[in-house]
PDB file of C-alpha atoms in Angstrom:
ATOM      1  CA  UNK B   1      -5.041 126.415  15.160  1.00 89.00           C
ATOM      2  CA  UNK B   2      -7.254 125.719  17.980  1.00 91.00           C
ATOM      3  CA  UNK B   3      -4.091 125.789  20.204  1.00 92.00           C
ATOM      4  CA  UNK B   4      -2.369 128.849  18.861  1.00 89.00           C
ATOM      5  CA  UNK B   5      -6.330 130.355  19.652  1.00 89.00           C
ATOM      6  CA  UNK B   6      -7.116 129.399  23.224  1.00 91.00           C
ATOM      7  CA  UNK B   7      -3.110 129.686  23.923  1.00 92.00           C
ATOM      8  CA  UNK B   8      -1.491 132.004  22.317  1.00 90.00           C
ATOM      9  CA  UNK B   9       1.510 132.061  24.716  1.00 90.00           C
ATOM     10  CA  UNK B  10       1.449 128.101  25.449  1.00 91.00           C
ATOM     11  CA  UNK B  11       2.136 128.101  21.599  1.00 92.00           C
ATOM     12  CA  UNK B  12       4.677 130.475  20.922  1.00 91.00           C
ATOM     13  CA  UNK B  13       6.851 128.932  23.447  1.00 89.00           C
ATOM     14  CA  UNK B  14       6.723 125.953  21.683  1.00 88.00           C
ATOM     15  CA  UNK B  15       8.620 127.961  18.480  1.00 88.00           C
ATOM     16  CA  UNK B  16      10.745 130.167  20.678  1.00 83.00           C
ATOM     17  CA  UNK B  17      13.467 129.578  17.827  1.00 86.00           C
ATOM     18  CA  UNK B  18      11.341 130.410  14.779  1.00 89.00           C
ATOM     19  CA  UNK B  19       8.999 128.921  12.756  1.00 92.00           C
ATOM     20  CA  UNK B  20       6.732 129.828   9.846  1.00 93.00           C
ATOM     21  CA  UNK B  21       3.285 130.251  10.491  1.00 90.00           C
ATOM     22  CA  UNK B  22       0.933 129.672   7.342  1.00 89.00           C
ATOM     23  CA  UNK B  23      -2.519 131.542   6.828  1.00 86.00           C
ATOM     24  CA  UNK B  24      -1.677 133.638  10.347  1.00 84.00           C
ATOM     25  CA  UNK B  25      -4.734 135.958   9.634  1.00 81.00           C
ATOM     26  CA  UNK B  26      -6.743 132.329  10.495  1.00 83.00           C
ATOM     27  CA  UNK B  27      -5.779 133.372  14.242  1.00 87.00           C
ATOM     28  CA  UNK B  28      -6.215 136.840  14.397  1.00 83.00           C
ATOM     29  CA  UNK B  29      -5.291 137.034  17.860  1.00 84.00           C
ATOM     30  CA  UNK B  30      -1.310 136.068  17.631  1.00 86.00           C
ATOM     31  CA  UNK B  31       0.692 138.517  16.169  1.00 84.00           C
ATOM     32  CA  UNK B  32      -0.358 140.800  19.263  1.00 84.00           C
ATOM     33  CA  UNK B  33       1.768 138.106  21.367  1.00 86.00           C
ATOM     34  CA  UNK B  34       4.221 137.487  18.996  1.00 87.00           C
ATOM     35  CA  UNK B  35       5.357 141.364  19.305  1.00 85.00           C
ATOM     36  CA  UNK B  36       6.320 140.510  22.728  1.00 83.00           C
ATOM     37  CA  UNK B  37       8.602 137.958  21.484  1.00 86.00           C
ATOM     38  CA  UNK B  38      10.131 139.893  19.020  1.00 85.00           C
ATOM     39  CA  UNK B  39      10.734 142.734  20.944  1.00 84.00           C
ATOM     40  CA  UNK B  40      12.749 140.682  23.154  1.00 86.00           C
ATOM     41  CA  UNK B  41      15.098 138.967  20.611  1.00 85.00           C
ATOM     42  CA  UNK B  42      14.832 140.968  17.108  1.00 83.00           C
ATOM     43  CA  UNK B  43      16.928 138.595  15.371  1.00 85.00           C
ATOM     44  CA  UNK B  44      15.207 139.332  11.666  1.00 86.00           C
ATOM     45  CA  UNK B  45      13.477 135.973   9.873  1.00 87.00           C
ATOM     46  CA  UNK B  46      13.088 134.249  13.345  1.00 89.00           C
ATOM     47  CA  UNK B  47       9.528 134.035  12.640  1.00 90.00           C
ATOM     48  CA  UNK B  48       7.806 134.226   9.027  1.00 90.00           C
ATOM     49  CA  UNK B  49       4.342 134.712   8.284  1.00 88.00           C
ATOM     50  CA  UNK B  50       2.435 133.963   5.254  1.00 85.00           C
ATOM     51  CA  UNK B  51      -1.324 134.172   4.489  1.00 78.00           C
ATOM     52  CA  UNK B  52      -3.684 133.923   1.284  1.00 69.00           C
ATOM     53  CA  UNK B  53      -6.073 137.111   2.431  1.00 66.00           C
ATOM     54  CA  UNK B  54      -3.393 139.813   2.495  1.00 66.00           C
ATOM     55  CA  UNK B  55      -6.013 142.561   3.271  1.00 64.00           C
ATOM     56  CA  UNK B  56      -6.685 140.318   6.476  1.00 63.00           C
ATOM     57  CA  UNK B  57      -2.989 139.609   7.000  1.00 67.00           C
ATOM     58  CA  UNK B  58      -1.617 143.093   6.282  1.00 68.00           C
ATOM     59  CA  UNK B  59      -3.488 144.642   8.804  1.00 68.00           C
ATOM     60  CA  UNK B  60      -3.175 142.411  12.064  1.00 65.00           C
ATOM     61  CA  UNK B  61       0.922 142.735  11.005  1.00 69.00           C
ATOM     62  CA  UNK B  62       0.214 146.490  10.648  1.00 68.00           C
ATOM     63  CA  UNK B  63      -1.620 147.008  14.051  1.00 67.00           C
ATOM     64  CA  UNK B  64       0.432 144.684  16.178  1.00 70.00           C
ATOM     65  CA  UNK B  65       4.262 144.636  14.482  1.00 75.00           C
ATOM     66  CA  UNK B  66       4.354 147.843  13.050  1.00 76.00           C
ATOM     67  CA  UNK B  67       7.788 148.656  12.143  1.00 76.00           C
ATOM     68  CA  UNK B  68       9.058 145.150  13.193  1.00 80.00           C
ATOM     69  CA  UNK B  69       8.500 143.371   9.795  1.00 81.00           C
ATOM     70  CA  UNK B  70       9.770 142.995   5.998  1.00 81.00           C
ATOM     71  CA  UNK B  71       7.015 142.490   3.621  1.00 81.00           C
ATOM     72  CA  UNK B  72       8.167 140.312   0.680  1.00 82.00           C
ATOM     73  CA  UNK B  73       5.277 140.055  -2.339  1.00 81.00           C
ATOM     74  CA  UNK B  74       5.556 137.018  -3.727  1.00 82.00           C
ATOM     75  CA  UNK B  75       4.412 138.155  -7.524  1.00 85.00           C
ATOM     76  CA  UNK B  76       3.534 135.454 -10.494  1.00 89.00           C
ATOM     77  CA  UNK B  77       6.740 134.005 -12.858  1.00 91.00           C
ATOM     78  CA  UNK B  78       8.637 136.097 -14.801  1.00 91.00           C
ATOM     79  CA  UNK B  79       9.138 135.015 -18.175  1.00 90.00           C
ATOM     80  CA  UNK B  80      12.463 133.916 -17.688  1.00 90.00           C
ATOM     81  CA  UNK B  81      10.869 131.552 -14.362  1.00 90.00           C
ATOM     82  CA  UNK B  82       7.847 130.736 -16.497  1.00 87.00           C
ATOM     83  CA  UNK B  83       9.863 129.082 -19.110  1.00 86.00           C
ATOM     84  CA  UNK B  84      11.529 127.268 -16.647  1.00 86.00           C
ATOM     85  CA  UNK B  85       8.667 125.067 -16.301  1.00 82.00           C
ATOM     86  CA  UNK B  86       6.714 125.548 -19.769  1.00 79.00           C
ATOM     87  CA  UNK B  87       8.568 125.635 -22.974  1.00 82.00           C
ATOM     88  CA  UNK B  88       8.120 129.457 -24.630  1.00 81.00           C
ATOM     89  CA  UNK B  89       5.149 129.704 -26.882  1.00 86.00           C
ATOM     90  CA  UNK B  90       4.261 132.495 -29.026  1.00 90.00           C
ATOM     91  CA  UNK B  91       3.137 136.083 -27.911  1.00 89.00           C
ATOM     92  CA  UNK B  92      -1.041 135.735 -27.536  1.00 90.00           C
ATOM     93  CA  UNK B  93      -0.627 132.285 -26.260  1.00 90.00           C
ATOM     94  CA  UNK B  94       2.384 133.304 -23.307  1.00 90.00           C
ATOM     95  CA  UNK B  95      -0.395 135.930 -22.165  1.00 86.00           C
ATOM     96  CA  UNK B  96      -3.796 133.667 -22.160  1.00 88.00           C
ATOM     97  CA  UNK B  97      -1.519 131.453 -20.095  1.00 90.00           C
ATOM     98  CA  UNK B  98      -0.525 133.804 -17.710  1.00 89.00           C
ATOM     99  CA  UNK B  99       2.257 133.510 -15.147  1.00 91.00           C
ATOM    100  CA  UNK B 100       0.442 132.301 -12.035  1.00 90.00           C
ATOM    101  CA  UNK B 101       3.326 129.140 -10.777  1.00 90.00           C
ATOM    102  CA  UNK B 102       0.049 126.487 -10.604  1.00 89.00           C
ATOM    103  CA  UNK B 103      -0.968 126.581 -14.128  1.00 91.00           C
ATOM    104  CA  UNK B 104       2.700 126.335 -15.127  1.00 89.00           C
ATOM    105  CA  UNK B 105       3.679 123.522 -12.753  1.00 86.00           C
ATOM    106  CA  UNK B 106       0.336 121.329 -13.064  1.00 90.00           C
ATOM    107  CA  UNK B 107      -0.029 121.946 -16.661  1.00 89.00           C
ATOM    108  CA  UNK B 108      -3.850 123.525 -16.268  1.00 92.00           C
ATOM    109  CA  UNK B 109      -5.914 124.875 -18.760  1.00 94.00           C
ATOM    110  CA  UNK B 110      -5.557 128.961 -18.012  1.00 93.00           C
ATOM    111  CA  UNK B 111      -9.077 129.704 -18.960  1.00 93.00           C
ATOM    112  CA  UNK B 112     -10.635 127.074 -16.154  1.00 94.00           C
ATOM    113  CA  UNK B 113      -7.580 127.987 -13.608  1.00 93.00           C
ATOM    114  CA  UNK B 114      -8.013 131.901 -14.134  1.00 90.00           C
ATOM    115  CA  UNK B 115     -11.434 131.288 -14.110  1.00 89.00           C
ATOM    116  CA  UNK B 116     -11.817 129.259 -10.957  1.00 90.00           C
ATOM    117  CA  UNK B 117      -9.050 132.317  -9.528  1.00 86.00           C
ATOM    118  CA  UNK B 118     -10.976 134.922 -10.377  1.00 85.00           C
ATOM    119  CA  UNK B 119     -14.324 133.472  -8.803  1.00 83.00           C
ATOM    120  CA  UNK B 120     -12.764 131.893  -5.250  1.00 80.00           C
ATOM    121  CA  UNK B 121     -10.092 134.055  -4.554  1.00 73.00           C
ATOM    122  CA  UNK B 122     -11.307 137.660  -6.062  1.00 70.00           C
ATOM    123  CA  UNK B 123     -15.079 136.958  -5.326  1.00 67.00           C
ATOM    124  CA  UNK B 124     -14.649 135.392  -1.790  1.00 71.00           C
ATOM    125  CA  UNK B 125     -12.063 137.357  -0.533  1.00 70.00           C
ATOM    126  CA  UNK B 126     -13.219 140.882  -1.724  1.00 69.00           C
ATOM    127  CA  UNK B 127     -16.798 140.667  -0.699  1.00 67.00           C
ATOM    128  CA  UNK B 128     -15.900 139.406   2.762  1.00 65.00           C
ATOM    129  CA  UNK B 129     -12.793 141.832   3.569  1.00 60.00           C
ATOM    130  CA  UNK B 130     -13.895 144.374   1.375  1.00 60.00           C
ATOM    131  CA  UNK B 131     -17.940 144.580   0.979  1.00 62.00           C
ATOM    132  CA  UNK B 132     -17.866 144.390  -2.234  1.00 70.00           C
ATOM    133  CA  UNK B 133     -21.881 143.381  -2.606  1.00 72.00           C
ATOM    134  CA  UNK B 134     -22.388 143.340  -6.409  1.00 78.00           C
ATOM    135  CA  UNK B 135     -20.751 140.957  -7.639  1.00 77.00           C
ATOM    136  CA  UNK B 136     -22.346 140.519 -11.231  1.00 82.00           C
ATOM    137  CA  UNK B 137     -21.370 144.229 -11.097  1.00 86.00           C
ATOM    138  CA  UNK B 138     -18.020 144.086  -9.957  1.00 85.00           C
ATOM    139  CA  UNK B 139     -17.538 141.153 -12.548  1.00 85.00           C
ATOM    140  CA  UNK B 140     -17.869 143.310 -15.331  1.00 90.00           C
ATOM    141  CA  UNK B 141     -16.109 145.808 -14.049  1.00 91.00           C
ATOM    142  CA  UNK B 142     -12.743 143.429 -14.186  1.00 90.00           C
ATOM    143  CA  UNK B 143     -13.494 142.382 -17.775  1.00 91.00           C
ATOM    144  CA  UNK B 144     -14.251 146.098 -18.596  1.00 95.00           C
ATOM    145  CA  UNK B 145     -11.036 146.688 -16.829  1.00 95.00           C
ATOM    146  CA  UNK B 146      -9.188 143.519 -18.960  1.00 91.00           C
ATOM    147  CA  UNK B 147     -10.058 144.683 -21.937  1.00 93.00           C
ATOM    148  CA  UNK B 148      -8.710 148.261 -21.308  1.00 95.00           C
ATOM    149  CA  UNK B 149      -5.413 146.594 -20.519  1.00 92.00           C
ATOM    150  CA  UNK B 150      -2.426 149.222 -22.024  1.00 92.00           C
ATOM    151  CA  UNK B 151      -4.720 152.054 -22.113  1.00 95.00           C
ATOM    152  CA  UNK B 152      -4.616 155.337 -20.267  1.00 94.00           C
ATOM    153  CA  UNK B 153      -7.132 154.793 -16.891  1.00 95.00           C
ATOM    154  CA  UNK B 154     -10.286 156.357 -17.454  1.00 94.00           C
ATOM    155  CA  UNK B 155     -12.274 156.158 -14.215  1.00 93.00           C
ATOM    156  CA  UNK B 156     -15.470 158.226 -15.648  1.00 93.00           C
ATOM    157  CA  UNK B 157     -15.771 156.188 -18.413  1.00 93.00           C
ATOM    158  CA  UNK B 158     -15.083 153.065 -16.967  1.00 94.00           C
ATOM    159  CA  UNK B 159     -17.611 153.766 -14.039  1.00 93.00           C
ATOM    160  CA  UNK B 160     -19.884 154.136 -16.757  1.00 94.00           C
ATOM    161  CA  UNK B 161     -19.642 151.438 -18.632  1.00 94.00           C
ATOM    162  CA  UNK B 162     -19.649 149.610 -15.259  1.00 92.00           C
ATOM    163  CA  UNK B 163     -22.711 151.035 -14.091  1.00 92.00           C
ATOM    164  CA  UNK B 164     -21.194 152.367 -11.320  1.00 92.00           C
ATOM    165  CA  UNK B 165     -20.086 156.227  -9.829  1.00 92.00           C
ATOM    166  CA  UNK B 166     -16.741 157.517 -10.649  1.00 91.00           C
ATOM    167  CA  UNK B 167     -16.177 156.719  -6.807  1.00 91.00           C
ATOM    168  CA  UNK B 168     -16.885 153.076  -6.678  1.00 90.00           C
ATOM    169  CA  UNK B 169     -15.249 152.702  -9.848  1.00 93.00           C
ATOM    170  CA  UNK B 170     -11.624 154.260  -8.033  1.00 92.00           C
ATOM    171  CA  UNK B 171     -12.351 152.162  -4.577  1.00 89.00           C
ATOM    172  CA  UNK B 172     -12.749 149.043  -6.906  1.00 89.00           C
ATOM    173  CA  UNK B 173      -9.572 149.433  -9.230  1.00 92.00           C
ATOM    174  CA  UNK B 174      -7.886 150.170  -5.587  1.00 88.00           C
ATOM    175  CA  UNK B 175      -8.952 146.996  -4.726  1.00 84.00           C
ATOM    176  CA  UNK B 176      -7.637 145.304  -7.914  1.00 87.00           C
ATOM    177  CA  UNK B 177      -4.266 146.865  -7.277  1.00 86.00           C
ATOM    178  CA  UNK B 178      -3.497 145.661  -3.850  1.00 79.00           C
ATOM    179  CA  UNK B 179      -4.802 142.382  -4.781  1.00 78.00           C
ATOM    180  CA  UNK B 180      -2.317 142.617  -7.532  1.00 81.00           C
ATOM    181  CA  UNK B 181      -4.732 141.770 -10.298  1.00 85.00           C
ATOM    182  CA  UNK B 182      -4.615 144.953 -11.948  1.00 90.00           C
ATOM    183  CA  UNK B 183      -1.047 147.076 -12.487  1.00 91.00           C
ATOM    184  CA  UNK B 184      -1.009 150.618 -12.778  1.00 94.00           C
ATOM    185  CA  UNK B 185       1.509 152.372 -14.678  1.00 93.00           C
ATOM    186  CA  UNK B 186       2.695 156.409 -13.751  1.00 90.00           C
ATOM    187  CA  UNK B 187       3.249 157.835 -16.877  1.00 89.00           C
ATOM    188  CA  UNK B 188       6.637 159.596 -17.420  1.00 86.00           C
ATOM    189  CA  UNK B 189       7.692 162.549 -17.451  1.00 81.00           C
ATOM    190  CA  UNK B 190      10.620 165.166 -17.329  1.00 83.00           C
ATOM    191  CA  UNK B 191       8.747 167.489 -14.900  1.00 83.00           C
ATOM    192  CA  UNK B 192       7.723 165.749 -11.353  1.00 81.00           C
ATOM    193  CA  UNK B 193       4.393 167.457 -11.060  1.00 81.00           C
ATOM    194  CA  UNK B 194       3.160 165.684 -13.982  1.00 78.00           C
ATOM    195  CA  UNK B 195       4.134 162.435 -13.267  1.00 76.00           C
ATOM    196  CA  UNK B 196       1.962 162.733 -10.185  1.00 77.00           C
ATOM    197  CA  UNK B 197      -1.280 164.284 -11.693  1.00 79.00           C
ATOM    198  CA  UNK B 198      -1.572 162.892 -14.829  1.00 85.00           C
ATOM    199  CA  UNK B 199      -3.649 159.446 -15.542  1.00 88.00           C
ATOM    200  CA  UNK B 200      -1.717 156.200 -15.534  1.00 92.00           C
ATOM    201  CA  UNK B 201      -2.300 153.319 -17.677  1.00 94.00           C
ATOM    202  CA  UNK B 202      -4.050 150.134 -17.098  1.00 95.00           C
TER     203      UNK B 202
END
């Protein structure tokens, strides 16, 4: 890291060929120089970059390799993947498990492992990227927003059961959705217009 900091192009020469580069947004500086690179030899996957803070990530890709780059979101299981690894269990007990690949693989108890998600990766991530500075606040608003789950999105009434205006309550659930904690679903219908003004669900 401290290498790929203080030189950037020292670095990169070293990889000419390729190479991944885990938790990129750790050295903010490099894609900038890796555009260079690319420019001059677009062979696509030559270089692939992952991180854990996608709002970080996402935009130093967006500013510096903007229309160089495939984005590939790596989702939880499917069932089908899930089962793979755990044998099937019944309906409520498949969805307090979840399909995030660690609790399947190391056998964890969801609550704890959802738990311990929810508080380093949620917490941490969207009050430092995202100022999120309430966080009792913002806690209740995700179990407000969990146990809406399959309903159609009310942001009024969710702000106010939240505590908060109907505009934090839509930056938050905005927030939830690119951090892919919370889904939302268009409704359908026949005419266009109305799949595009009316209210998803949860």
């Amino acid at each position: 890291r401290r290498f790929a900091s203080e030189d950037p192009r020292g670095f990169l020469k070293d990889v000419e060929g390729g190479a991944i580069l885990d938790e990129i947004q750790r050295v903010p500086e490099l894609p900038s120089y890796l555009q260079s690179l690319v420019d001059a030899d677009p062979t696509p996957g030559r270089f692939i970059l992952t991180g854990s803070q996608q709002f970080e990530l996402m935009s130093q890709v967006s500013q510096s390799l903007a229309g160089r780059t495939a984005v590939l979101r790596l989702l939880p299981f499917t069932l089908a993947e899930s089962a793979r690894l755990s044998p099937p269990e019944d309906l409520p007990a498949t969805l307090l498990r979840g399909f995030y690949p660690r609790i399947h693989d190391r056998k964890l108890d969801p609550t704890q492992a959802l738990a311990d998600y929810f508080t380093t990766y949620v917490e941490r991530d969207l009050r430092q990227l995202a100022a999120v500075h309430d966080l009792q606040r913002f806690g209740r608003f995700a179990r407000l927003c969990a146990g809406r789950v399959g309903q159609i999105l009310n942001l009024s009434s969710l702000g106010n059961d939240a505590g908060v205006s109907h505009a934090t309550a839509r930056a938050w659930i905005d927030l939830l959705q690119t951090s892919y904690i919370v889904h939302l679903l268009p409704p359908w219908f026949t005419n266009t217009g109305k799949r595009l003004i009316k209210s998803p669900k949860l």
